[in-house]
Tab-separated table of N, CA and C in Angstrom:
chain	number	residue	atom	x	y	z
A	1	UNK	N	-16.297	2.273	-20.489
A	1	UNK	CA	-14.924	1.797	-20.504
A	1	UNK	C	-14.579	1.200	-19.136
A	2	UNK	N	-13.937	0.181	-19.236
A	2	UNK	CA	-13.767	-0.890	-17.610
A	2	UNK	C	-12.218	0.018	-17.821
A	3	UNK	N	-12.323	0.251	-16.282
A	3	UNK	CA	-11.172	0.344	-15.796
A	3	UNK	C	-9.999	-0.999	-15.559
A	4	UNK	N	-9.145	-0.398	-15.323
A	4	UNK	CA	-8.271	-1.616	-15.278
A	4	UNK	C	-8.110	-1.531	-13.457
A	5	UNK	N	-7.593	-2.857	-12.805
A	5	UNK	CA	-7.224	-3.210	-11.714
A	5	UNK	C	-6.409	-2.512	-11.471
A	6	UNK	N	-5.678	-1.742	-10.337
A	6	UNK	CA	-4.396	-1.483	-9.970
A	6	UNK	C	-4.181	-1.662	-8.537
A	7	UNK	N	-2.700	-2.062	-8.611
A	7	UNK	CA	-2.347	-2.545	-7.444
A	7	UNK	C	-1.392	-1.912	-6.435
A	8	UNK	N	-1.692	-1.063	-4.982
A	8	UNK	CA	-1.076	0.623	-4.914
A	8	UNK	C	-0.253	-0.843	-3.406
A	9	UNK	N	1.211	-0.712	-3.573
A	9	UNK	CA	2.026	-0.430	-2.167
A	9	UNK	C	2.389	0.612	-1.823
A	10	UNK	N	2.082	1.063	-0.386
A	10	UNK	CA	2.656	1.981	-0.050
A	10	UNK	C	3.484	1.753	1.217
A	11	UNK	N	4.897	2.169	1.004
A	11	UNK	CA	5.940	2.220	2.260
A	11	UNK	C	5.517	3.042	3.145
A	12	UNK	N	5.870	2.659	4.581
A	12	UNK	CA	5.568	3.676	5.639
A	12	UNK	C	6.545	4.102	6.145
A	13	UNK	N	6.727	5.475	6.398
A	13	UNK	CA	7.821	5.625	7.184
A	13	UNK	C	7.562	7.095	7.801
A	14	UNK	N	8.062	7.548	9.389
A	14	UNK	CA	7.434	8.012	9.889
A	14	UNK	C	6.696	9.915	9.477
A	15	UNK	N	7.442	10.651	8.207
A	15	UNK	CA	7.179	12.120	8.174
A	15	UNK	C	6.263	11.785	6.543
A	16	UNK	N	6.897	10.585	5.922
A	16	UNK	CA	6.016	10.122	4.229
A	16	UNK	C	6.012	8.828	3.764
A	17	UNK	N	5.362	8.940	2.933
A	17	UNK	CA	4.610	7.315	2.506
A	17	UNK	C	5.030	7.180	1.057
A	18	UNK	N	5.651	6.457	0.643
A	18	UNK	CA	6.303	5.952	-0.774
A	18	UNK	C	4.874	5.024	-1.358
A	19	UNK	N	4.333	5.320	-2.595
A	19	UNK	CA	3.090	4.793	-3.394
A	19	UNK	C	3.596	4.331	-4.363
A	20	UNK	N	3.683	2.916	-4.742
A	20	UNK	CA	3.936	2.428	-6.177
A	20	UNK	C	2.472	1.827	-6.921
A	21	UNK	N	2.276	1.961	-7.923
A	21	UNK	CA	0.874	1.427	-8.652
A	21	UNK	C	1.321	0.679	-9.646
A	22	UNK	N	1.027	-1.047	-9.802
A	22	UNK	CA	1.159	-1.837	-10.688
A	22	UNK	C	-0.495	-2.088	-11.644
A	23	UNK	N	-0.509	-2.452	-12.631
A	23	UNK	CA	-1.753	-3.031	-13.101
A	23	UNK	C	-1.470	-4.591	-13.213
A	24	UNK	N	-2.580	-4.432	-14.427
A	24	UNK	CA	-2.762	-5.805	-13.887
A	24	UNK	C	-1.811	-7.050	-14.987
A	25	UNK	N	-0.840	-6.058	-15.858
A	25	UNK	CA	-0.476	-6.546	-16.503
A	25	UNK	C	1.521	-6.834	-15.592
A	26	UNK	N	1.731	-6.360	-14.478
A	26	UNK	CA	2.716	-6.362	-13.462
A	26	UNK	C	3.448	-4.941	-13.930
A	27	UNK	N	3.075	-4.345	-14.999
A	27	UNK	CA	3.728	-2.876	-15.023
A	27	UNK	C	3.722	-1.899	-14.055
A	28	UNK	N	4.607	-1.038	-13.911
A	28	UNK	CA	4.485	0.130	-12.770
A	28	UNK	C	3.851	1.266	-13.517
A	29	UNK	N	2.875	1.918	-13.370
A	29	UNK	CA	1.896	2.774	-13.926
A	29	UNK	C	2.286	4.235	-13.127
A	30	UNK	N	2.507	4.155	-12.200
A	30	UNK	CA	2.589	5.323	-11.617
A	30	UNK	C	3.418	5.389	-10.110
A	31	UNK	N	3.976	6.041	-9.409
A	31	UNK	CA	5.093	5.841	-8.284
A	31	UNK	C	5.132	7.399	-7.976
A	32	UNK	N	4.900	7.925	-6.383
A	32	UNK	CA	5.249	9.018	-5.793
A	32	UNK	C	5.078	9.219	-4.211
A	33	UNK	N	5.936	9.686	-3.669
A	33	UNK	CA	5.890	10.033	-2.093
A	33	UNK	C	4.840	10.988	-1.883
A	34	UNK	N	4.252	10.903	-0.706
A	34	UNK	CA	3.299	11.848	-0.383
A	34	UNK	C	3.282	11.881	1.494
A	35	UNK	N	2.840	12.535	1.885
A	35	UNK	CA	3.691	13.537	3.430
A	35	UNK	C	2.412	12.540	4.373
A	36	UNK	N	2.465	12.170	5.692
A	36	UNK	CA	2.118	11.262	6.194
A	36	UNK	C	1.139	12.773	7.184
A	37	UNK	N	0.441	13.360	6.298
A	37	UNK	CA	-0.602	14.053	7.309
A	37	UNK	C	-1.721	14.340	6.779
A	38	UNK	N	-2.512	15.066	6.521
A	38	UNK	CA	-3.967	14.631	6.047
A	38	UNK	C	-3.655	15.709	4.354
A	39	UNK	N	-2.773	16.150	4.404
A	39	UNK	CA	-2.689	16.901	2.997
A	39	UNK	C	-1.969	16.261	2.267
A	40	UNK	N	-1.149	15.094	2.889
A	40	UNK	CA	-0.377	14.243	1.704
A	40	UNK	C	-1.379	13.479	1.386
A	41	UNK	N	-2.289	12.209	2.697
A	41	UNK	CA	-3.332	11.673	2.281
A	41	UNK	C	-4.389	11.726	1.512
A	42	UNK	N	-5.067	12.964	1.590
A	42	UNK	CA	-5.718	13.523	0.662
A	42	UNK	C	-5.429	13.536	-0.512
A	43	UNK	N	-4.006	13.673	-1.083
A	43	UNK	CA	-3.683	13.983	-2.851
A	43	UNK	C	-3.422	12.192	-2.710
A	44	UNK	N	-3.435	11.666	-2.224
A	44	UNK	CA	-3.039	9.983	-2.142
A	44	UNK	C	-4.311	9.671	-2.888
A	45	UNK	N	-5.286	9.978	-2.000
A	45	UNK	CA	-7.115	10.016	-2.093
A	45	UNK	C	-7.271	10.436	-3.733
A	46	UNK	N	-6.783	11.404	-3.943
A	46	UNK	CA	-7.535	11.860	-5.207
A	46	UNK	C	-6.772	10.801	-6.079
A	47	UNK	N	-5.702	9.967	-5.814
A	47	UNK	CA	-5.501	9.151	-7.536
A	47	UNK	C	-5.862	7.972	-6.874
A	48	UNK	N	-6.405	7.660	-6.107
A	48	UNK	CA	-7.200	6.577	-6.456
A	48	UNK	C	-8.425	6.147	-7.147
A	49	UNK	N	-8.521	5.162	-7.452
A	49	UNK	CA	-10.073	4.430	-8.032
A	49	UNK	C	-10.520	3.084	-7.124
A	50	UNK	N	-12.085	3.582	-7.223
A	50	UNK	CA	-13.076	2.311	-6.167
A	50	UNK	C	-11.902	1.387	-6.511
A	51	UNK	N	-12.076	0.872	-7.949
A	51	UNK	CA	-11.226	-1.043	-7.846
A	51	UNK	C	-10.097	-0.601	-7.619
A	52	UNK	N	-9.395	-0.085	-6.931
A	52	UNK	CA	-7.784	-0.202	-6.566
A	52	UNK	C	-7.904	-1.192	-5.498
A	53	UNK	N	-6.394	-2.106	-5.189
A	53	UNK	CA	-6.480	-2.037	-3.862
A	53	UNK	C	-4.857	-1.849	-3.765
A	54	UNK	N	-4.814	-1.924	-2.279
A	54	UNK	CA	-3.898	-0.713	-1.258
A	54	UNK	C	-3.200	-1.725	-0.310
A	55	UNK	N	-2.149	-2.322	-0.089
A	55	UNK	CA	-1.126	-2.826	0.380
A	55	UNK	C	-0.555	-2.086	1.147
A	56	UNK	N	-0.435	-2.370	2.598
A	56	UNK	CA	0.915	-1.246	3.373
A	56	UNK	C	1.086	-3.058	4.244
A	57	UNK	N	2.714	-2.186	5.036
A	57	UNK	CA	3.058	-3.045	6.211
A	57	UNK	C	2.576	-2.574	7.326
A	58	UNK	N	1.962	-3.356	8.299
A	58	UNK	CA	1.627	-2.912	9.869
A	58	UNK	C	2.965	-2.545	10.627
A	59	UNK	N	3.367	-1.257	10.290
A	59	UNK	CA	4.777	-0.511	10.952
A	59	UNK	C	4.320	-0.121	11.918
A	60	UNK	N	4.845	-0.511	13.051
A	60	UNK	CA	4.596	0.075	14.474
A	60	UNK	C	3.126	0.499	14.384
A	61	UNK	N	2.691	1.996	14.619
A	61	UNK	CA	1.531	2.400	14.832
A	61	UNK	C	1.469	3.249	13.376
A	62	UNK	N	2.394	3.423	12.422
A	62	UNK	CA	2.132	4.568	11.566
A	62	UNK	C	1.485	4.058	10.098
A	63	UNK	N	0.942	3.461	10.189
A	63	UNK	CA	0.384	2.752	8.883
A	63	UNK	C	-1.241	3.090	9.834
A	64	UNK	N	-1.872	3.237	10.874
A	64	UNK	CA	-3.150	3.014	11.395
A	64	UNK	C	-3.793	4.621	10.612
A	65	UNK	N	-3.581	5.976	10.507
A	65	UNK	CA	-3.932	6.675	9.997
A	65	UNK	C	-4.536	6.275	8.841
A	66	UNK	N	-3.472	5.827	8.228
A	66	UNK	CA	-3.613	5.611	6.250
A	66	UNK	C	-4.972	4.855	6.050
A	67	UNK	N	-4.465	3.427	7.127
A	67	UNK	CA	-5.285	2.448	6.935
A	67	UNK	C	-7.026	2.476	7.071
A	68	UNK	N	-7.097	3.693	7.853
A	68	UNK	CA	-8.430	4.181	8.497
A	68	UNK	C	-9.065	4.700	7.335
A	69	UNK	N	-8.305	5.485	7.075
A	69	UNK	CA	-9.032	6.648	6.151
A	69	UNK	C	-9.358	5.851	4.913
A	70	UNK	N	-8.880	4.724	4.339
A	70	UNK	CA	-8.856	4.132	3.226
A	70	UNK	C	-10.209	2.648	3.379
A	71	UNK	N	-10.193	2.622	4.354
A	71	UNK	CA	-11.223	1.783	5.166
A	71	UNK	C	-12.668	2.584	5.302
A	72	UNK	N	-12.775	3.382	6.238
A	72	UNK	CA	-13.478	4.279	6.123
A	72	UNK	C	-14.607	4.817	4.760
A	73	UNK	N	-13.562	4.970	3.496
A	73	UNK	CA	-14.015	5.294	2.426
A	73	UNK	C	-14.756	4.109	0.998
A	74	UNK	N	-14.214	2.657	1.697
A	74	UNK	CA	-14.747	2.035	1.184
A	74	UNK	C	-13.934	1.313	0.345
A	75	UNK	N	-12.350	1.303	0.031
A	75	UNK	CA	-11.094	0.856	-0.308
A	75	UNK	C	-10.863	-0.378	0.395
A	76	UNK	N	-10.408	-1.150	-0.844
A	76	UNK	CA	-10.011	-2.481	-0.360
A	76	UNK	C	-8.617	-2.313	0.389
A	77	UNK	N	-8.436	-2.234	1.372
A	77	UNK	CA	-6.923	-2.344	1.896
A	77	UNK	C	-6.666	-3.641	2.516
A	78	UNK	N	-5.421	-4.157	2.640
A	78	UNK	CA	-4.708	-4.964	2.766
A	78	UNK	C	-3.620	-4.643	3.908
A	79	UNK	N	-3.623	-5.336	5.466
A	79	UNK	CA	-2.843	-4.662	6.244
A	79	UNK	C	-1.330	-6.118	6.363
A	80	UNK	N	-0.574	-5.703	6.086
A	80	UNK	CA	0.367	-7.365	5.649
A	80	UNK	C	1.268	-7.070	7.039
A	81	UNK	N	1.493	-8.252	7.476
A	81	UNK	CA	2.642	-8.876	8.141
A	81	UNK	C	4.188	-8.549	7.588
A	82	UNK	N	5.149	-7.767	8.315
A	82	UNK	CA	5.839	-7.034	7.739
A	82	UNK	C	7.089	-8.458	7.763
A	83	UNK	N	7.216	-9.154	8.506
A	83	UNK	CA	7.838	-10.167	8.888
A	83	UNK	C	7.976	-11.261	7.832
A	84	UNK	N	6.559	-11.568	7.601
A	84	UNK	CA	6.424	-12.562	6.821
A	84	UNK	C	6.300	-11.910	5.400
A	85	UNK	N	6.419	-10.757	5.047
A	85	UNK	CA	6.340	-10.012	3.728
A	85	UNK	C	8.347	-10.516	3.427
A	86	UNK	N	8.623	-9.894	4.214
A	86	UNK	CA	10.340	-9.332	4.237
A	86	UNK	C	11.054	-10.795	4.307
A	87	UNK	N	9.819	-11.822	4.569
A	87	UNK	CA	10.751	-13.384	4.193
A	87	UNK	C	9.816	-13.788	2.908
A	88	UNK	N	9.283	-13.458	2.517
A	88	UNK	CA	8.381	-13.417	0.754
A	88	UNK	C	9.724	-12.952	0.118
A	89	UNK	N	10.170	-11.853	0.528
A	89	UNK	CA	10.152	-11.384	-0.645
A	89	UNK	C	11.717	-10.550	-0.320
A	90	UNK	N	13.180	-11.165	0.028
A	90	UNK	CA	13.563	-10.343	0.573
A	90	UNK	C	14.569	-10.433	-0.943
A	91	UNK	N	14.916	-9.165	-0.745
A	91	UNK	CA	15.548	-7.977	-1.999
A	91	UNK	C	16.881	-7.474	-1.692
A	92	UNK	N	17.971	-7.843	-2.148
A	92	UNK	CA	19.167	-7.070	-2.132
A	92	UNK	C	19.692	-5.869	-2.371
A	93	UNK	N	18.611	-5.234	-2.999
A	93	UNK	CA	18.404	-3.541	-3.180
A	93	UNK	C	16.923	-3.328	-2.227
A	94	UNK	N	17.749	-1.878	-1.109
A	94	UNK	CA	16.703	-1.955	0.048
A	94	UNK	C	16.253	-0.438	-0.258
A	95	UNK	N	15.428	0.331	-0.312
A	95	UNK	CA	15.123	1.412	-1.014
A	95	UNK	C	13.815	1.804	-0.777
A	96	UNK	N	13.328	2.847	-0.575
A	96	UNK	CA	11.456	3.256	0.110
A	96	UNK	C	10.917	2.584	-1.544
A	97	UNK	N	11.721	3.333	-3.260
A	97	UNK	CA	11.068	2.662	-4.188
A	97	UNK	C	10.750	1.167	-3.903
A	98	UNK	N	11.637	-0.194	-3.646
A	98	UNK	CA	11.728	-1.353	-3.668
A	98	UNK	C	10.349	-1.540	-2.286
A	99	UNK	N	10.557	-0.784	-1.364
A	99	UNK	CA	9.834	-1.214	-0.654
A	99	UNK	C	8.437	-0.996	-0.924
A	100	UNK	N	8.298	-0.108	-1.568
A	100	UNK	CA	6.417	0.086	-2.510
A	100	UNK	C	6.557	-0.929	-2.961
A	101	UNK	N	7.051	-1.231	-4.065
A	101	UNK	CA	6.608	-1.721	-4.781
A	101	UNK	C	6.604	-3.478	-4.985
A	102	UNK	N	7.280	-4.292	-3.955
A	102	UNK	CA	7.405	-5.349	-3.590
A	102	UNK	C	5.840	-5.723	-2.614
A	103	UNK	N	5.301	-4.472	-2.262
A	103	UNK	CA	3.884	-5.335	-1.424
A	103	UNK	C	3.236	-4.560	-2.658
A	104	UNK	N	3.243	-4.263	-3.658
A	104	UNK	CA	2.089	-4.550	-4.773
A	104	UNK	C	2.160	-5.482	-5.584
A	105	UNK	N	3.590	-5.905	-6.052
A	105	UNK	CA	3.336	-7.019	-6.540
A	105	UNK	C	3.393	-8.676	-5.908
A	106	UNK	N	3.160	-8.100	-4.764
A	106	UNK	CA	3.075	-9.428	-3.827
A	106	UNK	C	1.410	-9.942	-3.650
A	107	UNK	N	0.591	-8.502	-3.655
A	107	UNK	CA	-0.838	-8.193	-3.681
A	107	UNK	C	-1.412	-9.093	-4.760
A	108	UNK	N	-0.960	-8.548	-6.158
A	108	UNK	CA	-1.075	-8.743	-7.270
A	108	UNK	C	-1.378	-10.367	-7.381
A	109	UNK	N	-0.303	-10.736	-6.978
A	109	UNK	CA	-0.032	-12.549	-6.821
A	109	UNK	C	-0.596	-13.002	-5.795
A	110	UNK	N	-1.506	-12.445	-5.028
A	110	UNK	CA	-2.231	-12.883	-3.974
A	110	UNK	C	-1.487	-13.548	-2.881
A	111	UNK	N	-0.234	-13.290	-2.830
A	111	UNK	CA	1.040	-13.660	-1.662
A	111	UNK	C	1.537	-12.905	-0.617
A	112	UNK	N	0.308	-11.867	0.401
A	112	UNK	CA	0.093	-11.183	1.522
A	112	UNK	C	-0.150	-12.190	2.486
A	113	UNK	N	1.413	-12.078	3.940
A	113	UNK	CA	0.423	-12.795	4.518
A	113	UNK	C	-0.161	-11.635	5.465
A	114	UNK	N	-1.318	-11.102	5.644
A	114	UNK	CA	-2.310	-10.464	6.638
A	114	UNK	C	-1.604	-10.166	7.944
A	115	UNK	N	-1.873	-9.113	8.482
A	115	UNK	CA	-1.625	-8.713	10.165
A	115	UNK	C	-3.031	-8.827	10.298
A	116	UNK	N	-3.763	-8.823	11.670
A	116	UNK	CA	-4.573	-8.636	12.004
A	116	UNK	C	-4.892	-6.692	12.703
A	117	UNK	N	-5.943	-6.076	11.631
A	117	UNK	CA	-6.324	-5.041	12.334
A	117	UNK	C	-7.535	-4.721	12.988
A	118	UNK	N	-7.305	-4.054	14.528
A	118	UNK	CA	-8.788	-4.419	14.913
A	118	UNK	C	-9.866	-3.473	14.318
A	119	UNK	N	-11.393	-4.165	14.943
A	119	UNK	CA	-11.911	-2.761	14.643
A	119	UNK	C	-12.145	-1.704	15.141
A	120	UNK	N	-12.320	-0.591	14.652
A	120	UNK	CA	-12.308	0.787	15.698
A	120	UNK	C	-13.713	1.352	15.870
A	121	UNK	N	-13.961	2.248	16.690
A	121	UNK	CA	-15.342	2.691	16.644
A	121	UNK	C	-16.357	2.054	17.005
């Protein structure tokens, strides 16, 4: 059985991380906060799948954890320009939900523009 594509934004913000999951049909499949330390990450970890990929904004320094660990493991992540996201795509309802879920379906449509992250290690 082929899995289906899904497409995970996650908001950053500094104590938790807001996760929205679209497929590939633009539905929301699944949506939940999880705690910005290695025990929220971890249950983040367990609902993912290899073909996901993973959308965040380059927020200050607090998106570099997430981004590692998801890198690291072999996850397509996506590190976006928070600037040029927030002129994509700007929304009159401002909300951690709206904010997931506007860089997945921005993903989706292939309309990320990229931050640059370096490499580590």
């Amino acid at each position: 059985m082929n899995e289906r594509m899904r497409y995970i934004g996650v908001d950053i913000s500094k104590r938790k991380y807001r996760a929205a999951f679209i497929d590939e049909d633009d539905k929301i499949v699944d949506e939940f906060s999880f705690r910005n330390d290695f025990v929220g990450i971890s249950m983040f970890l367990s609902r993912l799948s290899m073909g996901d990929r993973v959308v965040m904004k380059s927020t200050g320094n607090l998106w570099v954890n997430l981004y590692d660990v998801l890198e690291e493991r072999g996850f397509s992540v996506v590190l976006a320009n928070p600037l040029k996201m927030k002129a994509i795509a700007s929304a009159k309802i401002k909300n951690d939900k709206v904010d997931a879920w506007i860089p997945a379906y921005l993903l989706r449509g292939d309309l990320v523009a990229e931050s640059y992250a370096p490499q580590r290690g």
